[in-house]
XYZ file of C-alpha atoms in Angstrom:
780
model
C 19.287 0.900 -24.777
C 15.720 2.360 -25.446
C 14.114 -0.507 -23.528
C 16.318 0.173 -20.460
C 15.251 3.909 -20.530
C 11.541 2.899 -20.820
C 11.785 1.155 -17.475
C 12.136 4.426 -15.864
C 8.836 5.684 -17.254
C 7.216 7.000 -14.042
C 10.386 7.777 -12.022
C 11.973 11.313 -11.789
C 14.694 12.427 -14.036
C 17.006 12.124 -11.128
C 16.247 8.432 -10.603
C 14.003 6.479 -8.228
C 15.146 8.093 -5.010
C 12.800 11.158 -4.435
C 9.970 9.778 -6.601
C 6.487 9.354 -5.181
C 6.203 5.551 -5.625
C 3.494 3.444 -4.192
C 4.305 0.772 -1.511
C 5.735 -2.381 -3.081
C 2.790 -4.465 -1.931
C 0.040 -1.840 -2.052
C -1.938 -3.559 -4.796
C -1.564 -7.043 -3.175
C -2.940 -5.298 0.229
C -5.950 -3.914 -1.561
C -6.709 -7.029 -3.434
C -6.177 -9.290 -0.474
C -3.314 -11.228 -1.969
C -0.500 -10.059 0.293
C 0.598 -13.168 2.177
C 1.007 -13.024 5.875
C 1.792 -16.049 8.164
C -1.704 -17.240 8.653
C -2.203 -17.158 4.850
C 0.671 -19.620 4.117
C -0.398 -23.115 2.909
C -0.311 -25.412 5.915
C 2.700 -27.559 5.962
C 2.235 -31.386 6.366
C 1.383 -32.378 9.916
C 0.664 -28.973 11.130
C -0.597 -28.700 14.675
C -1.952 -25.665 16.581
C -0.981 -24.336 20.046
C -2.766 -22.178 22.467
C -1.919 -20.681 25.827
C -3.402 -21.354 29.165
C -3.535 -18.079 31.090
C -3.697 -17.252 34.808
C -7.067 -15.884 36.240
C -5.689 -13.688 38.950
C -3.482 -10.607 38.637
C -1.188 -11.328 41.692
C -0.607 -14.264 43.828
C 0.920 -17.853 43.737
C -0.148 -21.064 41.906
C -1.204 -23.588 44.674
C -2.123 -26.239 42.247
C -2.607 -26.660 38.544
C -4.575 -29.715 37.373
C -3.939 -30.210 33.612
C -5.664 -33.695 33.231
C -8.869 -32.162 31.910
C -6.897 -30.400 29.297
C -5.040 -33.524 28.055
C -8.436 -35.429 28.030
C -9.938 -32.806 25.565
C -10.758 -33.981 22.069
C -7.962 -33.459 19.624
C -5.308 -32.561 22.272
C -1.783 -33.982 21.357
C 0.270 -32.587 24.299
C 0.352 -30.110 27.133
C 3.550 -28.256 27.987
C 4.619 -26.422 31.006
C 7.893 -24.948 32.316
C 9.146 -28.443 33.158
C 9.132 -29.176 29.334
C 11.534 -26.493 28.516
C 15.063 -27.943 27.651
C 16.713 -24.603 27.860
C 16.158 -21.563 30.051
C 12.510 -20.551 31.006
C 13.139 -16.897 30.439
C 12.476 -14.550 27.303
C 13.380 -11.134 28.970
C 14.895 -8.658 26.654
C 17.194 -7.262 29.431
C 19.843 -8.804 31.709
C 17.273 -9.091 34.536
C 15.890 -12.585 33.450
C 12.475 -11.574 34.880
C 10.170 -12.986 32.220
C 9.437 -16.634 32.316
C 7.734 -18.351 29.343
C 5.517 -20.041 31.606
C 4.836 -19.077 35.294
C 5.845 -21.693 37.905
C 4.883 -20.108 41.181
C 4.404 -16.248 41.325
C 1.673 -14.771 39.338
C 2.386 -11.195 38.392
C -0.521 -10.123 36.033
C -3.967 -11.450 34.920
C -3.345 -13.528 31.714
C 0.204 -14.650 32.586
C 0.854 -17.922 30.538
C 0.929 -21.050 32.729
C 0.983 -23.735 29.989
C 0.562 -24.472 26.241
C -1.781 -26.947 24.800
C -1.177 -28.453 21.446
C -4.098 -29.925 19.431
C -5.035 -30.974 15.910
C -6.962 -27.699 15.192
C -6.777 -24.314 16.630
C -10.447 -24.521 17.820
C -9.564 -27.712 19.820
C -6.469 -26.219 21.357
C -8.361 -23.022 22.302
C -11.175 -24.834 23.919
C -9.065 -27.261 25.863
C -6.824 -24.387 27.295
C -10.060 -23.308 29.274
C -10.352 -26.580 31.021
C -7.511 -26.339 33.477
C -8.293 -26.270 37.072
C -5.985 -23.936 39.039
C -5.901 -22.854 42.625
C -4.463 -19.728 43.707
C -3.364 -17.761 46.726
C -4.435 -14.324 45.772
C -2.891 -11.024 46.810
C -3.992 -7.420 46.197
C -2.810 -6.269 42.775
C -0.979 -2.732 42.353
C -2.570 -1.578 39.076
C -1.529 2.042 38.616
C 1.016 4.634 39.597
C -0.835 5.799 42.552
C -1.217 2.313 44.016
C 2.450 1.472 43.298
C 3.737 4.720 45.057
C 1.316 4.028 47.960
C 2.924 0.678 48.437
C 6.367 1.917 48.457
C 7.213 2.643 44.868
C 9.022 -0.483 43.853
C 11.142 0.308 40.773
C 11.290 -2.288 38.088
C 14.557 -1.090 36.534
C 17.167 1.623 37.192
C 15.857 5.197 36.990
C 17.471 7.928 35.174
C 18.221 11.620 36.135
C 19.123 14.405 33.817
C 20.115 17.648 35.227
C 21.602 20.949 33.871
C 22.147 24.022 35.999
C 21.370 24.688 39.519
C 17.510 23.875 39.581
C 16.963 24.675 43.271
C 18.561 28.167 42.923
C 16.853 28.903 39.715
C 13.378 28.048 41.174
C 13.981 30.003 44.266
C 15.090 33.065 42.098
C 12.124 32.810 39.683
C 9.691 35.746 39.889
C 6.816 33.161 39.670
C 6.466 29.523 40.392
C 3.772 26.816 39.903
C 3.284 23.081 40.607
C 1.015 20.688 38.935
C 0.596 17.006 37.893
C -0.605 15.374 34.690
C -1.927 11.858 33.863
C -1.128 10.511 30.509
C -2.875 7.319 29.399
C -1.542 4.211 27.643
C -2.509 2.630 24.438
C -2.909 -0.642 22.846
C -1.012 -1.381 19.505
C -4.076 -2.815 17.844
C -2.018 -4.005 14.928
C -4.487 -5.509 12.245
C -2.464 -8.837 12.120
C -2.228 -10.064 15.568
C 0.642 -11.961 17.160
C 1.489 -15.174 15.273
C 4.280 -17.614 14.926
C 4.769 -20.884 12.710
C 7.654 -23.167 13.765
C 8.852 -25.922 11.553
C 11.402 -28.407 12.940
C 14.196 -29.415 10.655
C 17.222 -31.993 11.094
C 18.672 -32.559 14.414
C 18.414 -29.335 16.303
C 17.321 -26.958 13.266
C 14.214 -24.933 13.618
C 12.759 -22.406 11.214
C 10.327 -19.830 12.657
C 8.089 -17.706 10.833
C 7.287 -14.869 13.024
C 5.473 -11.560 12.962
C 8.293 -9.627 14.721
C 10.117 -6.408 14.321
C 13.243 -8.071 15.888
C 14.164 -11.360 14.002
C 17.553 -11.734 15.593
C 16.006 -11.142 19.197
C 13.463 -13.934 18.400
C 16.106 -16.131 17.003
C 18.292 -15.790 20.234
C 15.229 -16.308 22.456
C 14.068 -19.415 20.715
C 17.661 -20.858 20.875
C 17.797 -20.050 24.510
C 14.521 -21.793 25.422
C 15.295 -24.712 23.251
C 18.841 -24.927 24.714
C 20.730 -24.599 21.274
C 22.890 -22.295 19.558
C 21.558 -19.413 17.556
C 22.953 -21.025 14.476
C 20.367 -23.719 14.803
C 17.446 -21.326 14.546
C 16.389 -19.335 11.499
C 13.845 -16.764 11.850
C 12.016 -15.265 8.657
C 9.642 -12.219 8.316
C 8.118 -11.281 4.934
C 5.727 -8.798 6.260
C 3.798 -7.823 9.299
C 0.276 -6.460 9.494
C 1.319 -3.576 11.604
C 3.714 -3.545 14.464
C 4.027 -0.024 16.201
C 6.564 -1.484 18.578
C 4.131 -3.986 19.857
C 6.225 -6.688 18.062
C 9.684 -5.661 19.013
C 9.795 -7.829 22.132
C 6.190 -9.076 22.554
C 6.632 -11.445 19.628
C 9.181 -13.595 21.616
C 6.587 -15.444 23.786
C 4.728 -16.702 20.716
C 7.702 -17.835 18.734
C 9.188 -19.606 21.619
C 6.129 -21.437 22.528
C 5.389 -22.437 18.900
C 9.128 -23.589 18.617
C 9.000 -25.376 21.939
C 5.925 -27.396 20.888
C 7.402 -28.152 17.420
C 10.602 -29.503 19.091
C 8.504 -31.698 21.463
C 6.144 -33.190 18.975
C 8.615 -33.006 15.864
C 5.840 -31.523 13.788
C 5.125 -27.826 12.426
C 3.152 -25.790 15.101
C 1.209 -22.561 14.732
C 0.293 -20.278 17.486
C -2.124 -17.524 16.915
C -4.201 -16.033 19.907
C -7.525 -14.431 19.660
C -7.529 -10.731 19.679
C -8.973 -10.631 23.295
C -6.189 -12.855 24.561
C -3.544 -10.774 22.395
C -4.628 -7.748 24.233
C -4.639 -9.309 27.623
C -1.237 -10.967 27.307
C 0.846 -8.203 25.429
C 2.260 -4.899 26.723
C 0.859 -1.432 25.843
C 2.207 2.060 25.633
C 3.289 3.251 29.081
C 0.893 5.204 31.135
C 2.595 8.091 33.087
C 1.990 10.564 35.794
C 4.014 13.648 35.468
C 4.652 15.839 38.534
C 6.175 19.112 37.858
C 7.386 22.558 39.228
C 8.219 25.453 36.900
C 9.850 28.615 37.610
C 8.979 31.572 35.117
C 8.429 35.322 34.790
C 5.721 37.563 33.634
C 6.978 37.507 29.993
C 6.373 33.866 29.797
C 10.251 32.825 29.928
C 10.726 29.588 31.741
C 13.684 29.760 34.171
C 13.658 26.378 35.596
C 11.859 23.016 35.394
C 11.827 20.146 38.016
C 9.914 17.197 36.791
C 9.223 13.538 37.721
C 7.923 11.263 35.015
C 6.460 8.143 36.889
C 5.381 5.221 34.689
C 3.123 2.165 35.053
C 5.628 -0.449 33.726
C 3.804 -3.729 34.575
C 5.231 -7.007 35.942
C 8.639 -7.111 34.279
C 11.338 -4.851 33.017
C 10.886 -5.419 29.372
C 11.855 -2.114 27.640
C 10.714 0.129 30.385
C 14.091 1.302 31.236
C 14.967 2.982 27.866
C 11.255 3.935 27.258
C 11.254 6.025 30.364
C 14.797 7.304 29.439
C 13.411 8.498 26.201
C 10.570 10.172 27.799
C 13.121 12.318 29.681
C 14.964 12.974 26.489
C 11.868 14.476 25.098
C 10.626 16.382 28.049
C 12.032 19.702 26.456
C 10.411 19.148 23.110
C 11.509 22.241 21.116
C 12.212 24.377 24.328
C 15.230 25.434 26.193
C 15.110 25.268 30.018
C 17.861 27.321 31.564
C 17.962 25.037 34.574
C 16.288 21.593 34.435
C 16.055 18.472 36.583
C 14.094 15.425 35.181
C 13.713 12.099 36.902
C 12.143 8.828 35.817
C 10.186 6.582 38.212
C 9.580 3.158 36.399
C 7.181 1.455 38.744
C 6.464 -2.199 38.953
C 2.637 -2.971 38.848
C 0.559 -6.083 38.392
C -0.515 -5.454 34.825
C 0.979 -6.544 31.448
C 4.452 -5.583 30.977
C 4.417 -2.239 29.125
C 6.724 -2.005 25.981
C 7.792 -0.282 22.975
C 5.154 1.798 21.100
C 5.621 4.274 18.352
C 7.700 7.047 19.999
C 9.062 4.923 22.605
C 8.347 7.214 25.574
C 9.051 10.355 23.552
C 5.384 11.257 23.002
C 4.762 11.261 26.788
C 7.879 13.299 27.365
C 6.517 15.859 24.775
C 3.017 15.827 26.197
C 4.504 16.879 29.531
C 6.493 19.790 27.907
C 3.446 21.145 26.156
C 1.685 21.113 29.520
C 4.479 23.256 31.101
C 4.032 25.668 28.240
C 0.202 25.757 28.726
C 0.564 26.293 32.495
C 2.894 29.327 31.951
C 0.580 30.826 29.251
C -2.541 30.760 31.437
C -0.623 31.962 34.495
C 0.702 34.864 32.635
C -2.451 35.584 30.404
C -0.167 35.174 27.370
C -1.153 33.526 24.021
C 0.334 29.804 24.185
C 1.850 30.056 20.781
C 3.826 33.195 21.919
C 4.948 31.315 24.932
C 6.169 28.565 22.744
C 8.077 30.949 20.708
C 9.734 32.704 23.575
C 11.044 29.479 25.001
C 12.282 27.720 21.794
C 15.911 26.732 21.431
C 18.166 29.316 19.896
C 21.662 30.449 19.497
C 24.749 29.570 21.614
C 23.741 29.770 25.239
C 20.196 28.368 24.453
C 21.044 25.389 22.550
C 21.841 22.501 25.056
C 19.364 19.947 25.952
C 18.927 18.481 29.484
C 21.211 15.597 28.412
C 23.927 18.049 27.325
C 23.648 17.429 23.589
C 23.942 20.756 21.616
C 21.120 21.187 19.069
C 22.854 21.895 15.863
C 20.091 21.554 13.352
C 17.284 23.766 14.893
C 14.782 24.628 12.391
C 11.582 24.829 14.643
C 11.407 28.590 14.369
C 11.241 28.395 10.551
C 8.681 25.439 10.684
C 6.396 27.271 13.203
C 6.521 30.420 11.152
C 5.736 28.720 7.808
C 2.824 26.740 9.158
C 1.412 29.737 10.998
C 1.322 31.739 7.822
C 0.301 28.806 5.601
C -2.798 27.947 7.600
C -3.799 31.547 8.460
C -3.488 30.772 12.114
C -3.852 34.082 13.708
C -6.888 35.161 11.539
C -8.574 31.850 12.224
C -7.845 32.201 15.977
C -9.479 35.648 16.163
C -12.488 34.283 14.213
C -12.822 31.366 16.538
C -12.581 33.542 19.757
C -15.384 35.704 18.259
C -17.548 32.848 17.218
C -17.387 31.485 20.692
C -18.725 34.511 22.283
C -21.822 34.151 20.142
C -22.116 30.384 20.639
C -23.251 29.271 24.124
C -23.113 25.554 23.477
C -20.677 24.667 20.858
C -17.147 25.989 21.405
C -14.365 25.916 19.196
C -10.637 25.658 19.843
C -7.350 26.035 17.898
C -3.669 25.247 18.781
C -0.243 25.076 17.019
C 2.250 22.843 18.492
C 5.775 21.956 17.309
C 7.803 18.644 17.361
C 11.526 17.912 17.810
C 12.186 14.199 17.990
C 15.743 12.663 18.326
C 16.752 10.034 15.844
C 18.962 6.999 16.866
C 18.550 4.131 19.376
C 19.686 5.261 22.699
C 21.204 1.758 23.144
C 24.036 2.718 20.674
C 24.947 -0.713 19.707
C 21.658 -1.082 17.873
C 22.576 1.582 15.349
C 24.103 -0.728 12.950
C 22.764 -2.641 9.917
C 23.762 -5.192 7.376
C 22.567 -6.095 3.817
C 23.105 -8.657 1.105
C 23.040 -7.625 -2.642
C 23.137 -10.063 -5.626
C 23.193 -8.956 -9.183
C 22.060 -11.475 -11.692
C 23.389 -11.768 -15.259
C 20.050 -10.380 -16.755
C 20.710 -7.083 -14.737
C 18.160 -7.786 -12.188
C 19.034 -7.318 -8.435
C 17.978 -9.331 -5.302
C 18.449 -7.357 -2.019
C 18.152 -8.565 1.519
C 18.571 -6.348 4.572
C 18.021 -6.618 8.374
C 14.964 -4.364 8.422
C 11.394 -5.677 8.595
C 8.405 -4.524 6.615
C 5.284 -3.760 8.644
C 3.497 -1.609 6.216
C 5.631 1.388 6.555
C 7.350 1.090 3.084
C 10.763 0.289 4.239
C 11.314 -2.275 1.510
C 10.201 0.112 -1.068
C 12.644 2.846 -0.060
C 15.543 0.505 0.286
C 14.672 -0.841 -3.255
C 14.756 2.812 -4.502
C 18.305 3.195 -2.995
C 19.557 0.191 -4.845
C 17.822 1.017 -8.181
C 19.349 4.604 -7.801
C 22.803 3.265 -7.254
C 22.736 1.065 -10.156
C 20.832 3.453 -12.499
C 18.073 0.845 -13.149
C 14.212 0.795 -12.847
C 12.658 -0.226 -9.484
C 10.962 -3.166 -11.210
C 14.435 -4.713 -11.534
C 15.015 -4.696 -7.779
C 13.491 -7.535 -5.722
C 13.710 -7.470 -1.757
C 13.214 -10.824 -0.243
C 11.889 -11.818 3.160
C 13.939 -10.789 6.188
C 15.797 -13.716 7.393
C 18.553 -14.272 10.092
C 20.014 -16.863 7.500
C 21.089 -14.068 5.114
C 21.663 -11.053 7.290
C 22.807 -11.801 10.923
C 22.567 -9.827 14.178
C 20.057 -7.405 13.039
C 18.675 -4.465 15.111
C 14.987 -4.189 15.665
C 13.240 -2.176 13.097
C 12.416 0.561 15.491
C 13.511 3.994 16.537
C 12.446 5.372 13.159
C 15.784 4.220 11.921
C 14.871 1.601 9.516
C 15.566 3.572 6.269
C 18.625 5.313 7.791
C 20.414 2.106 8.741
C 19.320 -0.350 6.243
C 19.336 2.199 3.223
C 22.921 2.948 4.040
C 23.855 -0.751 4.440
C 22.262 -1.531 1.000
C 23.981 1.305 -0.577
C 27.299 0.098 0.856
C 26.734 -3.253 -0.711
C 25.879 -1.597 -4.092
C 28.911 0.462 -4.011
C 31.145 -2.449 -3.576
C 29.660 -4.196 -6.579
C 29.902 -0.912 -8.659
C 33.373 -0.536 -7.830
C 34.185 -4.033 -9.155
C 32.101 -3.162 -12.269
C 34.024 0.119 -12.767
C 37.247 -1.589 -12.528
C 36.219 -4.357 -14.989
C 34.862 -1.831 -17.556
C 37.925 0.162 -17.278
C 39.993 -2.996 -18.283
C 37.559 -4.255 -20.913
C 37.152 -0.974 -22.829
C 40.392 0.738 -21.946
C 38.802 3.735 -20.211
C 39.825 5.730 -17.132
C 37.648 4.733 -14.047
C 36.679 8.320 -13.609
C 35.088 8.302 -17.060
C 32.701 5.572 -16.123
C 29.300 6.412 -14.531
C 26.008 4.681 -13.718
C 23.481 6.986 -15.280
C 19.580 6.298 -15.079
C 18.990 3.628 -17.680
C 22.524 3.076 -18.859
C 26.107 2.977 -17.977
C 28.396 5.668 -19.359
C 31.888 4.116 -20.220
C 33.736 6.893 -21.839
C 31.786 7.654 -25.082
C 29.858 4.585 -24.958
C 26.387 3.941 -23.423
C 25.688 0.408 -22.640
C 22.709 -1.189 -20.713
C 23.383 -2.085 -17.116
C 22.505 -5.809 -18.021
C 24.985 -5.863 -20.919
C 27.772 -4.706 -18.481
C 26.724 -7.126 -15.873
C 26.785 -10.056 -18.551
C 30.227 -9.184 -19.613
C 31.360 -8.725 -15.966
C 30.111 -12.195 -15.298
C 31.929 -13.633 -18.341
C 35.005 -11.863 -17.030
C 34.542 -13.738 -13.640
C 33.724 -10.628 -11.631
C 31.944 -11.123 -8.423
C 28.507 -9.888 -8.448
C 27.374 -10.209 -4.949
C 28.381 -8.300 -1.804
C 27.477 -7.517 1.715
C 27.012 -4.122 3.217
C 27.335 -2.619 6.583
C 26.567 0.723 8.290
C 27.078 1.930 11.674
C 25.734 5.491 12.716
C 28.497 7.930 13.449
C 28.829 10.654 16.037
C 26.500 9.136 18.692
C 27.578 8.309 22.292
C 25.732 8.088 25.677
C 26.900 7.857 29.284
C 23.676 6.916 31.092
C 25.372 7.207 34.567
C 26.379 10.711 33.908
C 23.160 11.665 32.155
C 25.442 13.204 29.357
C 26.214 12.528 25.761
C 25.073 12.742 22.175
C 22.520 10.144 21.947
C 20.933 11.321 18.731
C 22.414 11.680 15.289
C 19.921 14.304 14.330
C 16.465 15.759 15.096
C 13.271 15.574 12.939
C 10.972 18.501 13.107
C 7.382 19.270 12.367
C 4.371 21.472 13.565
C 0.679 20.982 13.429
C -2.217 23.334 13.794
C -5.571 21.660 14.776
C -8.992 23.056 15.046
C -11.807 21.456 16.986
C -15.450 21.931 18.179
C -16.814 20.665 21.405
C -20.390 20.219 22.700
C -20.265 21.790 26.210
C -23.446 19.884 27.099
C -22.047 16.448 26.394
C -18.203 16.798 26.008
C -18.393 15.274 22.385
C -16.156 16.841 19.884
C -15.149 16.853 16.202
C -11.733 17.641 14.657
C -12.636 20.236 12.100
C -9.359 20.900 10.531
C -5.673 19.889 10.815
C -2.646 21.606 9.014
C 0.759 19.941 9.090
C 4.179 20.905 7.943
C 6.693 18.058 8.555
C 10.352 17.968 8.091
C 11.497 14.699 6.029
C 14.779 16.157 4.961
C 15.165 15.315 1.325
C 12.304 12.647 1.102
C 13.320 9.310 -0.208
C 9.676 8.796 -1.235
C 7.050 11.555 -0.710
C 4.129 9.355 -1.111
C 5.174 6.888 1.509
C 6.259 9.725 3.902
C 2.909 11.404 3.524
C 1.250 8.221 4.410
C 3.361 7.872 7.566
C 2.612 11.339 8.447
C -1.167 10.920 8.045
C -1.130 7.585 9.677
C 1.134 8.759 12.548
C -1.041 11.700 13.182
C -4.287 9.707 13.505
C -2.738 7.085 15.673
C -1.562 9.830 18.031
C -4.926 11.516 17.933
C -6.517 8.217 18.949
C -4.024 7.930 21.852
C -4.823 11.386 23.183
C -8.598 11.204 22.609
C -10.576 8.109 22.428
C -8.285 5.219 23.227
C -8.736 4.329 26.935
C -7.264 1.242 28.732
C -9.468 0.157 31.825
C -8.475 -2.535 34.213
C -11.062 -3.604 36.886
C -10.190 -3.987 40.646
C -9.134 -7.488 40.075
C -6.623 -6.467 37.645
C -8.550 -7.690 34.452
C -8.191 -5.705 31.376
C -11.779 -4.786 30.363
C -11.056 -2.988 27.163
C -9.799 -6.106 25.286
C -11.749 -5.854 21.994
C -12.796 -3.370 19.387
C -16.236 -3.289 21.189
C -14.673 -1.833 24.236
C -11.529 -0.132 23.010
C -12.011 2.626 20.607
C -9.364 3.411 17.924
C -10.092 6.235 15.377
C -12.188 5.245 12.448
C -12.648 6.931 9.007
C -15.301 9.305 10.396
C -12.948 10.503 13.082
C -10.458 11.977 10.611
C -10.181 15.697 10.413
C -12.830 17.079 8.073
C -9.988 19.158 6.402
C -6.595 17.482 6.447
C -3.701 19.359 4.915
C -0.286 17.767 4.930
C 2.802 19.473 3.508
C 6.449 18.253 3.377
C 8.935 20.855 4.179
C 10.907 21.675 1.011
C 14.513 22.556 0.419
C 15.695 21.296 3.884
C 17.955 18.489 3.430
C 19.422 16.786 6.375
C 22.656 18.426 7.496
C 23.909 15.000 8.452
C 25.139 12.430 5.891
C 22.102 10.210 6.153
C 20.845 8.129 3.115
C 20.363 10.766 0.347
C 20.062 13.327 3.142
C 16.564 12.143 4.112
C 15.091 12.156 7.574
C 13.230 9.430 9.583
C 9.451 9.625 9.458
C 8.001 6.603 11.216
C 7.622 8.203 14.693
C 7.773 11.879 14.766
C 4.430 12.540 13.020
C 2.659 10.766 16.024
C 3.492 13.794 18.213
C 1.945 16.132 16.051
C -1.278 15.084 17.371
C -0.508 16.908 20.654
C -2.119 19.896 18.837
C -5.504 18.096 18.960
C -5.215 17.751 22.832
C -4.356 21.514 22.988
C -7.217 22.572 20.721
C -9.470 20.798 22.849
C -8.008 22.448 25.898
C -8.495 25.809 24.180
C -12.067 25.147 23.394
C -12.494 24.052 27.139
C -10.769 27.208 28.344
C -13.260 29.335 26.388
C -15.953 28.678 28.786
C -14.000 30.418 31.403
C -12.887 33.345 29.205
C -9.411 31.720 28.774
C -8.673 32.650 32.501
C -8.457 29.119 33.962
C -5.969 26.514 32.858
C -8.069 23.426 31.894
C -5.424 21.040 32.725
C -7.018 18.410 30.303
C -5.295 15.003 30.826
C -4.985 12.367 28.233
C -6.865 10.557 26.756
C -9.359 13.571 26.427
C -12.442 11.331 26.251
C -15.794 13.112 25.950
C -16.247 12.275 29.674
C -13.009 14.061 30.609
C -13.785 17.053 28.366
C -17.255 17.379 30.041
C -15.689 17.277 33.466
C -13.204 19.865 32.471
C -15.698 22.253 31.067
C -17.715 22.052 34.334
C -14.535 22.649 36.394
C -13.368 25.541 34.324
C -16.936 27.231 34.384
C -16.960 26.774 38.030
C -13.510 28.119 38.805
C -14.348 31.118 36.362
C -17.373 31.817 38.228
C -19.702 31.304 35.185
């Protein structure tokens, strides 16, 4: 009994849930002992594959001579589309527009043409460069402007959201303005690149170790390419070295090619591209151009918004439909528009097919919303934070989104007020304005922006999860669920849920690698829903086992079921207190089943895309950030001086992990909006394809003062796992405060009379151009 209680030494009195516990692999990460796919001991007979890529962005393949590749040292085989026994398609939609290997049309630079398999990775990599291809080139369409000029071919069905009479509301508005904003893309830059290891088994069996957020989709794609049933393919994921959405669909190509090669040669095959090729082949965050017209009054109240969100989607549909949909879902952020019309424009371009990225279109929608606020603030001469306040969602009549979902859990007013007071926003703002008067070169800026982010997959069928729980006779627990671990701490949180349910220590719970062989038909670990879905599925399995144990204990010790409870460190059976392991051993001897599956499906959600109406989100996660910056008006360079964050995690499952997600998400969002710039040349070649040319934030870029606080005493009003809230994506959008702080600093050179209209990413070059434009328009 005493030993059982000692195991709970660093957990809270209430149990593992809510305790600030470190990531389950944290020590192994730091020590370099965490095993990733490339660290696994090579299986006997391992071969290495590499992709041969197109050298043009748009055109046709006239000829492809692969004999020099086949003749290269160490080459075992060269495979093309003709070698695929199943279907040459890995598209994640019904459009079937993503071939594994191109056969005729070339639609982006770096499109795979073939795979070479060799005895070593170096041999395969070198041989892939020896192919002799002849192309008929055509001019590539590389951005939104070019795509529109060429007729604006849509790559998927657009969405329109509408509420109220927008035309009449704009006509009746006391004031109106129009504008346009460019929002750049972003590379995922995961530390572990794309990788897959395929091991052929008996007959048609294939085991694939894949760095993927969506094991079931990889399973189905591999089966489709090999021409076998899904039951012949098992996909396993122990951990990823980062994903951020870049391994939701993008892992399909590498897994399918590795499996195809393994099937052909009947030997294990690994495929790991170089970072340069990884960046050239895989999709990014979508670039957007937002065109808008706003109706408002002199008091800063918005009357109507009419906006078009046009996106550079790339060469195939991938997830561009739902990404551009979610951009529209978040074009309101925390604000109520009495009349609103929003349309998406998902455009085909001859670039990599853009894909999921943390926030999934939501960040771009919110950046547009905050530009609307900024425009109104400068047009009226009002403080931007005051304009934000005046347009927040409120009581009945001001609580319906553009997609007709009622906002039932609005805490934005409270979050903004708490943060404003906690960070002394008004006093600091006044001090900054005064300091700018006395500083001709270095100008400071400050901004406070809120976040309201919808939680759930808008593809309603993905809002489900399964789990498998085994309890062993020594009282330890093995747990498997459909979520994948990519550094976000999902496994730790789900283990905490199981430990809490059984009243045992976290060290008694082991979560094993995610595998389609244990939990089938998994949803992608995405949409910030990993803990919500898999935590509830795991709890369901635990409760099934607990019900069996309670029934057994009631019979064994002649107690009423209601007098039996699982406490932290022991089980209360009437007046008795026995260790969990003791009860489990007795139950085993009594032939009680100690294994169970669990399942969860998110309630209340529904969405009618054709009508543009529904309740697509189970709840909203809120937050706010205040950022302070300093810019050099001679060079455009800047520093992030201070950031204060107040974020809503509901009742946090693990404050330490949630804090890490908030800090990391903010820094990643800051990089997207400031330094991370994607550049293609006129031939459609990505020029920012390595750390030397693509600048992600480093340690020295972090805010000099970085205060992060979790909102307390704010449990989720919905029945989520322990009343927690999702925390994976929402913090990224807190970084919008940095963009607007930079804008505030730029505006100071014109006496805050000219709207800077600072587009993203706000690189030093863009900041400098904005400074000169504002100074000129202000006549200074």
